[in-house]
Amino acid sequence: MAAEIVRRSLKASNFSLLRNLTSLQTRCFSNLAESVQPESDVPSSSFTFSENSGDADSNSQKKSAIDENIFIKGPKKASSSKEAESVTMPMSFMTGSIVGKRFYQKVTTREAEDGNGWSVMLDYRTLKTPSKRPLKCPTLALAKAIAAEWEYQEADGIRPFTMPLMKLSCTALERVPLTRHKIIEYLMKKFPQDLVFCRAPGDNDLTSGVLERQVEKIDPLLKWVESEFGFKPTVHTSFFGGKQDDGLVSAIGSVLKKTDDCELATIDAIASAAHSLVIALGIFRGRLGIEEAIELIRLEEDLQVDNWGLVEGGHDVDIADLRVQIASAVVFLGLTRRV
């Protein structure tokens, strides 16, 4: 008798549980089916997770059954004709990674719509910077050079590391105006540790050859600094730098403050590659050429290569990369100057 009562109780409870689960499942699928009804005839293209968005009565009925539904969102339409007629570079453009396949056929240049500068056109689209500002070059020569960088991109991918002029233009147009004070402040902070102020100790056989080369190659540049700015630089043997004359520091800072955005972007790029603001100013003022600057930058490393040999895939790649950075900055500076 007891066993029969237990069997009947289990059967009743299982049936009740199954009925409740079936009812809940039915309500959930019903709510889900209602939520994915398309709002228009626009074809679906993406999925997003969102809370229920029906009217108040519908929400009160669905709340107990399901808290979040899956909606199918149609493709976004261009908010204006200008968006459809322009192409914006993603932020990853500034990092050097491949940003996607080539999506254009023809590259041209034209005068900007407001008549102030020149624009680059990818087919019918106006080229824009990563922050969606029109890329307006100060000269037609620079616009054509950037157009050439885009023209020579391969079909399988756009490679920003082969477009140094585009990168410098974006820097001059977007970064420098917003962070000019910080750029100058950072350059002046590193000025006492400038590469040309650091000398190898002369009382060591391992470094005596380096010192001789430094005296031969760098001293003429230091004499130029003295004649150009009126103060004699101080050399030192510490990696942490040494104090320079306040007058020299003030004169260098004054030169940086008087530069325009393109000039400051150039100086910053060269100083970063060379670890030397003096070399950057030497190029900016016409005292140094590209090869002369590279020779000064690599003076110690080239001496090591002469003694111990060149490491393929190491030294040669570094030399090529340095030459690209310095040469592209010099070319950019020349193309931005109006004749």
Coordinates of C-alpha atoms in Angstrom, one line a residue:
M1 CA 0.0 0.0 0.0
A2 CA 2.8 2.4 0.9
A3 CA 4.7 1.7 -2.3
E4 CA 1.6 2.4 -4.4
I5 CA 1.1 5.8 -2.7
V6 CA 4.7 6.7 -3.4
R7 CA 4.5 5.7 -7.0
R8 CA 1.4 7.8 -7.6
S9 CA 3.0 10.8 -5.9
L10 CA 6.1 10.6 -8.1
K11 CA 4.0 10.3 -11.3
A12 CA 1.9 13.3 -10.3
S13 CA 4.9 15.5 -9.5
N14 CA 6.8 14.5 -12.7
F15 CA 3.8 15.4 -14.8
S16 CA 3.4 18.8 -13.0
L17 CA 7.1 19.5 -13.5
L18 CA 7.0 18.6 -17.2
R19 CA 3.9 20.7 -17.7
N20 CA 5.6 23.8 -16.1
L21 CA 8.7 23.3 -18.2
T22 CA 6.7 23.0 -21.4
S23 CA 4.7 26.1 -20.6
L24 CA 7.9 28.1 -19.8
Q25 CA 9.6 26.9 -23.0
T26 CA 6.5 27.8 -25.1
R27 CA 6.4 31.4 -23.7
C28 CA 10.2 31.9 -24.2
F29 CA 10.1 30.8 -27.9
S30 CA 7.0 32.8 -28.4
N31 CA 8.6 35.9 -27.1
L32 CA 11.8 35.3 -29.1
A33 CA 9.8 34.8 -32.3
E34 CA 8.0 38.1 -31.7
S35 CA 11.2 40.0 -30.9
V36 CA 13.0 39.1 -34.2
Q37 CA 10.3 40.3 -36.5
P38 CA 12.0 42.7 -38.9
E39 CA 11.2 46.4 -38.5
S40 CA 11.5 47.1 -42.2
D41 CA 12.2 45.5 -45.5
V42 CA 16.0 46.1 -45.0
P43 CA 17.9 42.8 -45.2
S44 CA 19.5 41.6 -41.9
S45 CA 23.2 41.9 -41.6
S46 CA 24.3 41.7 -38.0
F47 CA 23.3 40.5 -34.5
T48 CA 23.3 42.5 -31.3
F49 CA 22.1 41.7 -27.8
S50 CA 19.6 44.1 -26.3
E51 CA 16.8 44.3 -23.8
N52 CA 13.1 44.0 -24.7
S53 CA 12.0 47.1 -26.6
G54 CA 8.2 46.5 -27.1
D55 CA 5.4 48.5 -25.6
A56 CA 4.6 48.7 -21.8
D57 CA 1.9 46.0 -21.9
S58 CA 4.0 43.6 -23.9
N59 CA 7.0 44.2 -21.6
S60 CA 5.0 43.4 -18.4
Q61 CA 3.8 40.1 -20.0
K62 CA 7.3 39.0 -21.1
K63 CA 9.4 40.1 -18.2
S64 CA 8.9 37.0 -16.1
A65 CA 9.7 34.7 -19.1
I66 CA 12.9 36.2 -20.5
D67 CA 15.1 39.2 -19.6
E68 CA 17.1 39.7 -22.8
N69 CA 16.4 38.8 -26.4
I70 CA 18.4 38.7 -29.6
F71 CA 17.6 41.3 -32.2
I72 CA 18.6 41.3 -35.8
K73 CA 19.8 44.8 -36.9
G74 CA 19.7 46.0 -40.5
P75 CA 22.8 47.5 -42.2
K76 CA 23.5 51.2 -41.3
K77 CA 22.8 53.7 -44.0
A78 CA 25.1 56.6 -44.6
S79 CA 23.8 59.6 -42.7
S80 CA 24.9 61.9 -45.5
S81 CA 26.2 61.9 -49.0
K82 CA 29.6 63.1 -47.8
E83 CA 30.1 59.9 -45.8
A84 CA 29.5 57.8 -48.9
E85 CA 32.0 60.0 -50.8
S86 CA 34.9 59.7 -48.4
V87 CA 37.1 57.0 -46.9
T88 CA 38.4 57.2 -43.4
M89 CA 41.5 55.4 -42.3
P90 CA 41.2 53.3 -39.1
M91 CA 43.3 54.0 -36.0
S92 CA 45.4 50.9 -36.8
F93 CA 46.7 52.8 -39.8
M94 CA 49.1 54.5 -37.4
T95 CA 50.5 51.3 -35.9
G96 CA 52.0 49.7 -39.0
S97 CA 49.7 46.6 -39.3
I98 CA 48.0 45.7 -42.6
V99 CA 44.6 47.4 -42.5
G100 CA 42.8 45.6 -45.3
K101 CA 42.7 44.8 -49.0
R102 CA 43.0 47.5 -51.7
F103 CA 39.4 48.8 -52.3
Y104 CA 40.1 51.4 -55.0
Q105 CA 41.2 51.5 -58.6
K106 CA 42.4 55.1 -59.3
V107 CA 44.2 57.6 -57.2
T108 CA 44.1 61.3 -58.0
T109 CA 44.5 64.7 -56.4
R110 CA 42.4 67.8 -56.5
E111 CA 42.1 71.2 -54.7
A112 CA 40.3 71.1 -51.4
E113 CA 36.6 72.1 -51.4
D114 CA 37.4 75.2 -49.4
G115 CA 40.3 76.1 -51.6
N116 CA 42.7 75.7 -48.7
G117 CA 45.1 72.9 -49.6
W118 CA 45.0 69.8 -51.7
S119 CA 43.1 66.5 -51.2
V120 CA 43.9 62.9 -52.3
M121 CA 41.0 61.0 -54.0
L122 CA 40.7 57.2 -54.0
D123 CA 38.3 56.8 -56.9
Y124 CA 35.5 59.2 -56.0
R125 CA 36.2 59.2 -52.3
T126 CA 38.1 61.9 -50.4
L127 CA 40.9 60.5 -48.2
K128 CA 40.4 61.3 -44.5
T129 CA 42.6 60.9 -41.4
P130 CA 41.9 58.3 -38.6
S131 CA 39.8 60.9 -36.8
K132 CA 37.6 61.5 -39.9
R133 CA 39.1 64.9 -40.8
P134 CA 39.8 65.6 -44.5
L135 CA 43.4 65.1 -45.2
K136 CA 44.4 68.5 -46.6
C137 CA 48.0 68.9 -47.8
P138 CA 49.5 72.3 -47.8
T139 CA 51.1 71.8 -51.2
L140 CA 50.2 70.0 -54.4
A141 CA 53.6 68.3 -54.4
L142 CA 52.9 66.6 -51.0
A143 CA 49.4 65.6 -52.2
K144 CA 50.9 63.9 -55.2
A145 CA 53.6 62.1 -53.2
I146 CA 50.9 60.7 -50.8
A147 CA 48.8 59.7 -53.8
A148 CA 51.9 57.8 -55.2
E149 CA 52.1 55.9 -51.9
W150 CA 48.5 54.9 -52.2
E151 CA 48.9 54.1 -55.9
Y152 CA 51.7 51.6 -55.3
Q153 CA 49.8 49.6 -52.6
E154 CA 49.3 45.9 -53.5
A155 CA 45.8 44.4 -54.1
D156 CA 46.2 41.9 -51.2
G157 CA 46.6 44.5 -48.5
I158 CA 47.3 48.2 -47.6
R159 CA 50.6 48.4 -45.8
P160 CA 51.0 51.6 -43.8
F161 CA 54.7 51.0 -43.1
T162 CA 55.3 51.7 -46.8
M163 CA 53.5 55.1 -46.5
P164 CA 55.7 57.3 -44.3
L165 CA 54.5 60.6 -45.8
M166 CA 50.9 59.7 -45.1
K167 CA 51.8 59.0 -41.5
L168 CA 53.7 62.2 -41.1
S169 CA 50.9 64.2 -42.7
C170 CA 48.3 62.7 -40.2
T171 CA 50.7 63.5 -37.3
A172 CA 51.1 67.1 -38.4
L173 CA 47.4 67.6 -39.0
E174 CA 46.0 65.9 -35.9
R175 CA 48.6 65.2 -33.2
V176 CA 50.8 68.3 -33.3
P177 CA 48.0 70.9 -33.0
L178 CA 46.6 69.2 -29.9
T179 CA 49.8 68.2 -28.2
R180 CA 52.3 70.9 -29.4
H181 CA 53.2 71.9 -25.8
K182 CA 53.8 68.3 -24.7
I183 CA 55.9 67.5 -27.7
I184 CA 58.2 70.5 -27.1
E185 CA 58.3 69.8 -23.4
Y186 CA 59.4 66.2 -24.1
L187 CA 62.0 67.2 -26.6
M188 CA 63.5 69.7 -24.2
K189 CA 63.4 67.1 -21.3
K190 CA 65.6 64.7 -23.4
F191 CA 67.9 67.5 -24.7
P192 CA 70.6 67.1 -21.9
Q193 CA 70.9 63.4 -22.9
D194 CA 71.4 64.2 -26.6
L195 CA 73.4 61.6 -28.5
V196 CA 76.0 64.2 -29.6
F197 CA 76.7 65.4 -26.0
C198 CA 77.7 61.9 -24.8
R199 CA 81.4 61.0 -25.2
A200 CA 83.1 57.6 -24.7
P201 CA 85.8 57.5 -22.0
G202 CA 89.3 58.1 -23.3
D203 CA 91.1 56.1 -20.7
N204 CA 90.0 52.7 -21.9
D205 CA 91.4 50.8 -24.8
L206 CA 88.0 49.5 -25.7
T207 CA 86.5 53.0 -26.1
S208 CA 89.5 55.0 -27.3
G209 CA 88.7 54.4 -30.9
V210 CA 85.1 55.5 -30.4
L211 CA 86.2 58.8 -28.8
E212 CA 88.6 59.5 -31.7
R213 CA 85.7 59.0 -34.1
Q214 CA 83.4 61.2 -32.1
V215 CA 85.9 64.0 -32.0
E216 CA 86.4 63.8 -35.7
K217 CA 82.7 63.6 -36.7
I218 CA 80.7 65.3 -34.0
D219 CA 82.9 68.2 -32.9
P220 CA 82.2 70.1 -36.2
L221 CA 78.4 69.9 -35.4
L222 CA 78.9 71.1 -31.9
K223 CA 80.9 74.1 -33.2
W224 CA 78.0 74.8 -35.5
V225 CA 75.6 74.7 -32.5
E226 CA 77.8 77.3 -30.7
S227 CA 77.9 79.6 -33.7
E228 CA 74.2 79.2 -34.5
F229 CA 72.8 79.7 -31.0
G230 CA 75.6 81.6 -29.3
F231 CA 76.3 79.1 -26.5
K232 CA 78.9 76.3 -26.3
P233 CA 77.5 72.8 -25.6
T234 CA 78.9 70.7 -22.8
V235 CA 80.0 67.2 -23.4
H236 CA 79.9 64.4 -20.8
T237 CA 80.5 60.7 -20.3
S238 CA 77.3 59.9 -18.4
F239 CA 74.4 58.0 -20.0
F240 CA 72.1 60.2 -17.8
G241 CA 73.2 63.4 -19.5
G242 CA 74.7 66.6 -18.1
K243 CA 73.5 70.1 -17.6
Q244 CA 73.6 72.5 -20.5
D245 CA 73.8 76.2 -20.4
D246 CA 70.5 77.8 -19.7
G247 CA 71.0 80.2 -22.6
L248 CA 71.4 77.3 -25.0
V249 CA 68.3 75.5 -23.6
S250 CA 66.3 78.7 -24.0
A251 CA 67.5 79.3 -27.6
I252 CA 66.6 75.7 -28.6
G253 CA 63.2 76.0 -27.0
S254 CA 62.6 79.3 -28.8
V255 CA 63.3 77.6 -32.2
L256 CA 60.8 74.8 -31.5
K257 CA 58.1 77.2 -30.5
K258 CA 58.4 79.2 -33.7
T259 CA 57.9 76.1 -35.9
D260 CA 54.7 75.3 -37.8
D261 CA 52.9 72.0 -37.3
C262 CA 54.7 70.3 -40.3
E263 CA 58.1 71.5 -39.2
L264 CA 57.6 70.3 -35.6
A265 CA 56.3 67.0 -36.8
T266 CA 59.5 66.6 -38.8
I267 CA 61.8 67.6 -36.0
D268 CA 60.0 65.2 -33.6
A269 CA 60.2 62.3 -36.0
I270 CA 63.9 62.8 -36.7
A271 CA 64.8 63.4 -33.1
S272 CA 63.0 60.2 -32.2
A273 CA 64.8 58.1 -34.8
A274 CA 68.2 59.7 -34.1
H275 CA 68.0 60.1 -30.3
S276 CA 69.2 63.6 -30.9
L277 CA 67.5 66.9 -31.1
V278 CA 70.7 68.5 -32.3
I279 CA 70.9 66.3 -35.3
A280 CA 67.2 67.0 -36.0
L281 CA 67.8 70.8 -35.9
G282 CA 70.9 70.4 -38.0
I283 CA 68.8 68.8 -40.7
F284 CA 66.1 71.4 -40.2
R285 CA 68.5 74.3 -40.6
G286 CA 70.3 72.7 -43.6
R287 CA 73.5 72.0 -41.8
L288 CA 73.3 68.2 -42.2
G289 CA 72.3 66.0 -45.1
I290 CA 70.6 62.6 -44.9
E291 CA 73.8 60.5 -45.2
E292 CA 75.7 62.8 -42.9
A293 CA 73.0 62.5 -40.2
I294 CA 72.9 58.7 -40.5
E295 CA 76.6 58.5 -40.2
L296 CA 76.5 60.4 -36.9
I297 CA 73.6 58.4 -35.6
R298 CA 75.3 55.1 -36.3
L299 CA 78.8 56.2 -35.4
E300 CA 79.4 53.8 -32.5
E301 CA 77.5 50.9 -34.0
D302 CA 79.3 51.2 -37.3
L303 CA 82.6 51.1 -35.5
Q304 CA 81.5 47.8 -33.9
V305 CA 80.5 46.5 -37.3
D306 CA 83.9 47.4 -38.7
N307 CA 85.6 45.5 -35.8
W308 CA 83.3 42.4 -35.5
G309 CA 81.4 42.2 -38.8
L310 CA 77.8 42.9 -39.9
V311 CA 74.9 40.7 -38.7
E312 CA 72.6 39.9 -41.7
G313 CA 69.0 40.4 -40.8
G314 CA 70.0 42.7 -37.9
H315 CA 72.4 45.5 -38.7
D316 CA 71.4 45.8 -42.4
V317 CA 67.6 45.9 -41.5
D318 CA 68.3 48.6 -38.8
I319 CA 70.2 50.7 -41.4
A320 CA 67.5 50.4 -43.9
D321 CA 64.8 51.3 -41.4
L322 CA 66.8 54.3 -40.1
R323 CA 67.3 55.5 -43.7
V324 CA 63.6 55.4 -44.4
Q325 CA 62.7 57.3 -41.2
I326 CA 65.3 60.1 -41.8
A327 CA 64.8 60.3 -45.5
S328 CA 61.0 60.4 -45.4
A329 CA 61.1 63.1 -42.8
V330 CA 63.4 65.2 -44.9
V331 CA 61.3 64.7 -48.0
F332 CA 58.2 65.6 -46.1
L333 CA 59.7 68.8 -44.8
G334 CA 60.8 69.8 -48.3
L335 CA 57.4 69.0 -49.9
T336 CA 55.5 71.0 -47.3
R337 CA 57.4 74.2 -48.0
R338 CA 55.7 76.5 -50.5
V339 CA 58.1 77.8 -53.1

